[in-house]
Amino acid sequence: MIAFVVRRLLQSILVLLAVGFIAFSLFTYVGDPINNMVGQDTTLAQRAELRERLGLDDPFVVQYGRFLLNAAQGDFGISYRHRRPVAQLIAERVPATLELSLVAAALALFIGVPMGVYTGLHRRGFLSQVFLALSLIGISLPTFLIGILLILVFGVLSQDINAAIGFHLVPQLPTFGRGDTVQLGWWSTGFLTESGLLALILPSITLALFQMTLIMRLVRSEMLEVLRTDYIKFARARGLSNRAVNFGHALKNTLVPVITITGLQLGSIIAFALITEQVFQWPGMGLLFIQAISEVDIPVMAAYLMLVGFFFVVINLVVDLLYYVVDPRLRADKAVAAGHQ
Amino acid sequence: MFGQRVMSVRRSVLAAAAAVGIAAGGAGAAAETFKWAFQGDVQTLDPHGLFETFTLGFQSNFYEGLVTRTPDLQLQPALAISWENVEPTVWRFTLRQGVTFHNGNPFNADDVLFSVDRIRTEGSDLKVVATLIDKAVKVDDYTVDIVTPQPDPILPLQLEIFFIMDKEWSEQHGTTEATNIRGDDQGNYANLNANGTGPYVVKERQPDVRTVLVPNPDWWGDNKSNVSEGIFTPIGQDATRVAALISGDVDMAHPVPVQDWKRLEDANGVSPLTGPEARTIFLGFDQDRDELLYSSMKGKNPFKDQRVRQAFYQAIDMEAIKDKIMRGASTPSNLMFAPEINGFNPALNERLPYDVDKAKALLAEAGYADGFTVTMDCPNDRYVNDERICQAVASMLARIGVKIDLLAQTKSKYFAKVLAQNGYDTSFYLLGWTPSTFDAHNAIVSLMACRVDGKGSFNLGGYCNERVSELSDLIQVETDPEKRQALIDEASRIHADEVGHIPLHQQPLSWGVSDRVTVAQRPDDIFHLQYVTVK
């Protein structure tokens, strides 16, 4: 077990090195940061001098090497745009992204799984058909469009809609930013203020919708599969209650693929929160990254890509470890396999 | 518009007076919060960190220079109350007395001298201003002589964005050098904190989230605004920014896409506020190389022929671009600088007529009756509808047989390709320019002079007429306004006659404003909170 974790950690370092290498080889093509850093009246000599000071004329391998060397000492450089240490910038933004991602993941799980179970059990029910139709929207509409639609309905049109139907149906919700936040040490949280919680609603729904429908459809098809198996018939034959059969036996056995997908999706929620963050001006890492791209802020881009790579690696590792917890067969197989070696 | 503003200002003054009366002499009037959004954040609070219009404009709410400008760009005293050119190379500034910085420190000549030194430090992006100043000499506590390397008739015009910092405060916080992109934390204090003399104080600063300004009760001037708290939020997405305005989450947003004006007009409680911007958009040709880098015409450079350049000029229908792309809000131009710029002469701003037949005849005369193909470089996120203008130009040039391969890309890539550092890698391009000094000389020396001795740094096509270069030098040192105007006119005339570039138009400013406020729009897109009135 420990050997497994150590091996995976070593592999993850290789993955991160590869991510960094690819990132730096791409930075050659994203444009020249200098023109975004100086005013139009800055002379050519001053521009050239700045480029040299930042080492932008070096081949990308040299730039990458320098980045690694500094990063190994915990120094991720200074943002070209903000003129502040990148580590500090990212530390400020991580709470916003993680809070949004966690709320979105929780929404996706706690709504997606029950909906999946329900549609699996009541295949022909009217409500199931409604859920399935809605899930098509979640799967097929791109995130930014959902975000903009939500802004349109809950920000721009809510008063008109309420006026048209004559009663207060559609609440007016914040359409950008994080609302008021509270500092807990270095962590800034929006969970403790009313405006912070309200501000979470639209972005987290936007971010969760795709995952929610994915999980729902996955649970549904797994449920349908499992409900056909012999041990479910057996359980029924034993006279167990529906509840015990559905949740104790059926749902539990659908969980392995659900955990895999949810875990991987948590990584992509964090990574792809950037689109949601951009639409809602959510001050997280993704927004920082998007702005870094448009301004060619190489230190921020490099650090962000490495960090997201790191998140993926860690989440994958955790998912692999969770298998052992959920599926006893894995533990048994491993023991048997080890015994034969 | 103007009359309306004056009226509402008067009304708000009365209201403020009444409120003060009720509050029994309390310092604040009725609490009026004003929220506004821009597409990007102010990049640093350090007044010497970045020479960028929005950043400097935002800082001018809390930092001040020796001089300032009114909403219609008239120069007026700020930290200096008067100035005169005592010798050709010496400008004497008499400083305002009794001014204090936000931390209570008094302002005097030492702070001016300190700031002159600070803009010379490594991280400073105001080195351009620094090169205008040979040295600053303290005559007494409230008189400073600024010595220029050569006679400089327009020095005061160039000092609006040179903000004065407090020497003691800077020393106390270890920020005596401008914020440096590389290096240690030296200067970082001023990057995130401000201590100016201006009408507003920075109360809260969260980069990329919000910045809160509150009035400076001890300001030396007369702040007529009734805003008690200004909250600035950057909102990157156009759609989100416009939605925030319509839903009332912000009172003002800029820029608003030109195509959204109709929506704002139809929506309740908001309207677009547009006006001419002092930025001139133009096209340029590579007239330097013997063979174009990106063209079907091999062995020669058609753009060296003035007839070809004029044919391009007359093939472009600016009225159509104005109506169809700019919603009637652009100002077609024949000069390389806008009406707001010192040196503009309306008599020279008449465009050559749009005339396709003439253009075809000129091309045929030059030996290109069958036309040719050339690649056009264009940014797609820098100027108002830049890519669409390029597309329109391409289709108009197709009518005279010139095929344009349009290469429109994001500004970081566009500028990296066409600017000097990459050897002016372009054959035909679109660029925009606002003279940072609001004086024609800046446009002439940067865009029209030959590329020698540090001149013509944005003359991407290498247009070169020795006389224009010479005129540029003369304009720089001529102190007699009439003679100077004659020199500027001569340079403009030569450049227009030779079709050195094709000036297109001044683009419109595009703000969205809630009906509950009035604001003043400066032609350089700078926004001053002190001209905001909440109704």
CSV table of C-alpha atoms in Angstrom, one decimal, chain A residues 147-148 150-156 172-178 198-199 202-203 276 278-282, chain B residues 235 239-245 247-250:
chain,number,residue,atom,x,y,z
A,147,GLY,CA,-24.2,31.2,-17.4
A,148,ILE,CA,-25.3,34.0,-19.7
A,150,LEU,CA,-28.9,32.6,-16.0
A,151,ILE,CA,-27.6,36.1,-15.9
A,152,LEU,CA,-30.3,37.2,-18.4
A,153,VAL,CA,-33.1,35.6,-16.4
A,154,PHE,CA,-32.1,36.3,-12.9
A,155,GLY,CA,-30.2,39.6,-13.4
A,156,VAL,CA,-31.6,41.5,-16.4
A,172,GLN,CA,-33.0,39.0,-8.5
A,173,LEU,CA,-29.6,37.4,-7.9
A,174,PRO,CA,-26.1,38.8,-8.0
A,175,THR,CA,-24.6,38.3,-11.5
A,176,PHE,CA,-20.9,39.0,-10.9
A,177,GLY,CA,-18.3,38.8,-8.2
A,178,ARG,CA,-18.2,37.0,-4.9
A,198,LEU,CA,-26.3,34.7,-2.9
A,199,ALA,CA,-23.4,35.3,-5.2
A,202,LEU,CA,-25.7,31.3,-10.2
A,203,PRO,CA,-22.1,30.4,-10.8
A,276,THR,CA,-17.7,30.0,-15.3
A,278,GLN,CA,-14.9,34.5,-16.5
A,279,VAL,CA,-18.7,34.7,-17.2
A,280,PHE,CA,-19.4,35.7,-13.6
A,281,GLN,CA,-16.3,37.7,-12.9
A,282,TRP,CA,-15.6,35.2,-10.1
B,235,ILE,CA,-15.8,42.9,-15.3
B,239,ALA,CA,-22.1,40.5,-21.8
B,240,THR,CA,-21.7,40.4,-18.0
B,241,ARG,CA,-20.7,44.0,-17.8
B,242,VAL,CA,-23.7,45.1,-19.8
B,243,ALA,CA,-26.0,42.9,-17.8
B,244,ALA,CA,-24.6,44.3,-14.5
B,245,LEU,CA,-25.4,47.8,-15.8
B,247,SER,CA,-29.7,45.0,-13.7
B,248,GLY,CA,-28.6,48.0,-11.7
B,249,ASP,CA,-25.6,46.3,-10.1
B,250,VAL,CA,-23.4,49.1,-11.4
